[in-house]
Amino acid sequence: AMAGVVRRLLRRGLGVTAGPPPSTRQLREAEEAAPVFQYAGKAAKRKDRVFVWGFSYSGALGVPSFVRPDASWKKPRRIQPTPYRLETEEKISSAACGYGFTLLASKTRDITKVWGTGLNKDSQLGFQRSRRDQTRGYEYVLEPSPIPLPLEKPQETRVLQVSCGRAHSLVLTDSEGVFTMGNNSYGQCGRKVVEDEIYSGSHLIHQLKEFDSRVVQVVCGQDHSLFRTKKGTVYACGWGADGQTGLGHYNITSVPTKLHGDIAGVNIIQVSSCGDCCLAVSDEGDVFGWGNSEYLQLASVTEATQVNVPRHLPFKIGKVKEAACGGTGNIVLTEEGNVFVWGYGILGKGPNLVETAVPEMIPPSLFGWSDFSPDIRVAHVRCGLSQFAALTNRGELFVWGKNLRGCLGTGRMEDQYFPWRVTVPGEVVDVACGVDHMVSLVRSFT
Amino acid sequence: LNAMPGRAPRQQIRFLPTPAPGGGGAVELVAAKVPPGSITVSLAVRGPRFRKLKIGAGHRLDVKASGVFVLGIGHGNKLLTDLYNCHLTKVYTVGGLFGKATDDFSDTGNLVEKTTFDHITREKLERILAVIQGTNQKALLMYSNIDMKTQEAYELAVKGLLRPMGKSPPIITAIRCLQFALPEFQLEIHCLHETQQYLRKMVHEIGLELKSSAVCTQVRRIRDGVFTLDDALPRTQWNLQSIQEAIRNCQLRVETELEKTLG
C-alpha cells in the first residue's frame, strides 16, 4: 500500500497522469524534494525512569490499578512478572525495598523528597493521613505518597539514600543526620523501646545525629540497622539474637553503638545486610562478616552459627570492591570484575551447587562476556532475601535465585539457577531487591 | 569432468570351469582374475560416465545479497542436510545508511520518509546494539528447548553452546559496529535461522530506535557454518580444478564439525 501511495504522489508531482514509470533522474529529483522529518529535538536527553516488578497486592509496586482495578471488568493483578514502568514526579536517585513496601527518594531541594508505597501497618512509611477519617492513617498505601520529614531546613537539605528493613525504614540526609521510622520493638529505629507502643498510625519520626562523623550509608537488616560514617566506622542498633549488631552480645540495642572486633581502626567503605547476616568491605579490599552463620556464611572462620563480633573473612579471591548480603547466601564483586557467591540456596551455578562455605566464582560468560565482547564487566551486585542481582557496565541486569511471587522479573514463575537477563527498555543504573519485589532505576537509551 | 581419465576398470572375479587336477573329467570352479573384455570398457559402448550431477544448495541467499553460498555435489547433498541440522551461525556484514526509510528496507526501494540523523553518535548506536544482543541472547536460551533447571543447561550456557537445535524464529547471537561514518555505517551480525530480508528489517528498526530512519545498502555473507570467505570461489575460479581443491580443503573441517555436534 505504501509503494502505491508513493508512486501516486510521484506521478502527481511530475504532472504525469499515466504512462511509463518515472525514470531514475525523476525519482532522484522527487527524493531530494521530499520533506525531511526531525524526531529528535536539539535538547533530547536520556530520560530517567523507574521500573518495578514482583508481588503487587500489598501495594509495594505503587500502581493502584493492580490492587483496585479502575474498571469493573478488570481483575486485580496479584503479581507483575515483568518490569512495569512507574510514573514518578521527580527523578528518583535512590530506592529501597522492604518487606511489602518501597521507599523512593529524590535529591531535590523541594519540600517533598521521599515517597513511600505498600504496607504501612507499623508506620514504616510515616503517617499517611486517611482521607475518609482524618484522625487515622492508611494501613496500605497503593501509590507513591510523600513522607513528611521533620527537617529543620526543608528547602536546603537533600536526601542521599533510603533503606528498608522488615518493618522499619531509614532516610539519610546530607546535613541533618538519619531519620528513622517504623517498628521499634527491638530498638531498630535507634530510640528507646517503649513497652506496648502502638506503631500503626504513629506520627513519630526519630532523628539520629550522634555519630563520630557524617553518616554516608545506612543499611537495614531484617530487624536491625547499620550506619557507616565518613571516617570508616560502623554503628549498629536493633535486634541482636544472631549477633547481627556485632557489639559482642546477643541482646537488643536501642542506641546506635560503634562496632569493634576485626573492623576496629579499619576504614570500611561499604556495608550490606538483608536478613540476619552482615558484610563489610574495607578500602584495602578485605571482607568482614558478623551475624547469622547458620547457612555457612561465616563458616570459613568459625563453626559457630552466630557471630556477634565482626570477623575478617580470609578469602583469596583478590581485592573486593563490593559485597551484598542476602538471607542465606552472600555475593561479592572483585576489582577485576569477577563475581563470587557462597552460602546456601540457589547460588547461581546450576542446581547442583546448593551450599558452599568458600566463595565460588560465577563464569563471566554467563554475564555476556565472550571473545566477541571481551570488555563486559559486572559493575554492581545486589541481594534480596533469596535472590541475587548483578548489573553490568553495559547496563544489563542479570538476576538469579528463588523466584518468589515473580520477583525476578524474568516473566516466568520458576526459580532461576544461573544468571538470566531481565529485559528492561533502558540502561539499568541501580536495582533494589526486596523479599518478593524489585525496583530498578533506569535511563532510557536515546 | 568427462574428459578426465576415468577410474581404472574394475578387475572382475569370475568363477571359471577348469578341469580338476587329477583328471577324472570333473569340473571344478576356480576363482580367477579375468581382465574385463575390452568391449565392456570402451567409451563408445558405455557412454560418458557422468551425464547428470546432483547439486544441492545450502542456506538461501537472495538476489540483492552476496557472499558465501554453499553447494553440495553428489554425496555432498547428504552432508548438506546434516550441516543444516547442526544449526551453526552465519556471519554477515550489513551496510546501512541513515536518513531514509523505504518500503522494502533497502536503498533501491520506494522512498517513504526522510529524517535527520545528525544527533546519532557511535555510542548511541552501540547501546542499541547491546540491547538487541541482550534480547536475542534470551531468545537463544528460550528456544533451545532445554529445561533451565538442570545442571546440563547451566554447563552449556557457561560454554556458550546453548542454541536452538530445531525450528526457531531468526535469532541474532552477536552484533557489533565495524564502521561508523555518518550517514553510513557497517555492522557485523552473527545469526541463526535468518533471512536477508530480516536483516534489512533489523537495520530499519535500528534507525527507528535512534529516532531517525535507516535503509540497508549491502548484505554480504562472510561465513556460513565452517565455510568462510577464503574457502569460497569467486566467479573467475568456477572450474573443475578449483572446485575439487575446495572440496578437498573443506572435507576435514566439515567432518569434525559434524562429529562434534551430531555425535
PDB file of C-alpha atoms in Angstrom, chain A residues 97 99 164-166 219-224 226 272-279 324-327 329 383-387 433-435:
ATOM      1  CA  CYS A  97      12.558  -2.383  49.023  1.00  0.00           C
ATOM      2  CA  TYR A  99       9.077  -6.490  53.305  1.00  0.00           C
ATOM      3  CA  CYS A 164      14.100  -0.511  54.356  1.00  0.00           C
ATOM      4  CA  GLY A 165      14.005  -3.449  56.719  1.00  0.00           C
ATOM      5  CA  ARG A 166      11.176  -5.754  57.743  1.00  0.00           C
ATOM      6  CA  VAL A 219      21.586  -0.273  55.744  1.00  0.00           C
ATOM      7  CA  CYS A 220      18.607  -2.104  57.216  1.00  0.00           C
ATOM      8  CA  GLY A 221      18.749  -5.760  58.087  1.00  0.00           C
ATOM      9  CA  GLN A 222      15.592  -7.609  58.986  1.00  0.00           C
ATOM     10  CA  ASP A 223      15.199  -6.056  62.454  1.00  0.00           C
ATOM     11  CA  HIS A 224      18.441  -4.144  62.892  1.00  0.00           C
ATOM     12  CA  LEU A 226      23.670  -0.367  60.382  1.00  0.00           C
ATOM     13  CA  SER A 272      25.488  -4.632  53.444  1.00  0.00           C
ATOM     14  CA  SER A 273      22.765  -6.642  55.115  1.00  0.00           C
ATOM     15  CA  CYS A 274      19.354  -8.026  54.221  1.00  0.00           C
ATOM     16  CA  GLY A 275      18.464 -10.746  56.705  1.00  0.00           C
ATOM     17  CA  ASP A 276      20.415 -11.529  59.851  1.00  0.00           C
ATOM     18  CA  CYS A 277      23.938 -11.615  58.444  1.00  0.00           C
ATOM     19  CA  CYS A 278      26.113  -8.558  57.726  1.00  0.00           C
ATOM     20  CA  LEU A 279      29.134  -7.957  55.484  1.00  0.00           C
ATOM     21  CA  ALA A 324      25.969  -7.850  49.206  1.00  0.00           C
ATOM     22  CA  CYS A 325      24.402  -9.978  51.886  1.00  0.00           C
ATOM     23  CA  GLY A 326      21.233 -11.980  51.404  1.00  0.00           C
ATOM     24  CA  GLY A 327      19.128 -14.093  53.695  1.00  0.00           C
ATOM     25  CA  GLY A 329      23.680 -16.519  50.546  1.00  0.00           C
ATOM     26  CA  CYS A 383      20.979  -9.122  47.114  1.00  0.00           C
ATOM     27  CA  GLY A 384      17.387  -9.735  48.075  1.00  0.00           C
ATOM     28  CA  LEU A 385      16.318 -12.232  50.716  1.00  0.00           C
ATOM     29  CA  SER A 386      16.752 -15.231  48.381  1.00  0.00           C
ATOM     30  CA  GLN A 387      17.635 -13.581  45.079  1.00  0.00           C
ATOM     31  CA  CYS A 433      15.849  -6.087  45.884  1.00  0.00           C
ATOM     32  CA  GLY A 434      13.248  -6.932  48.481  1.00  0.00           C
ATOM     33  CA  VAL A 435      11.648 -10.169  49.601  1.00  0.00           C
TER      34      VAL A 435
END
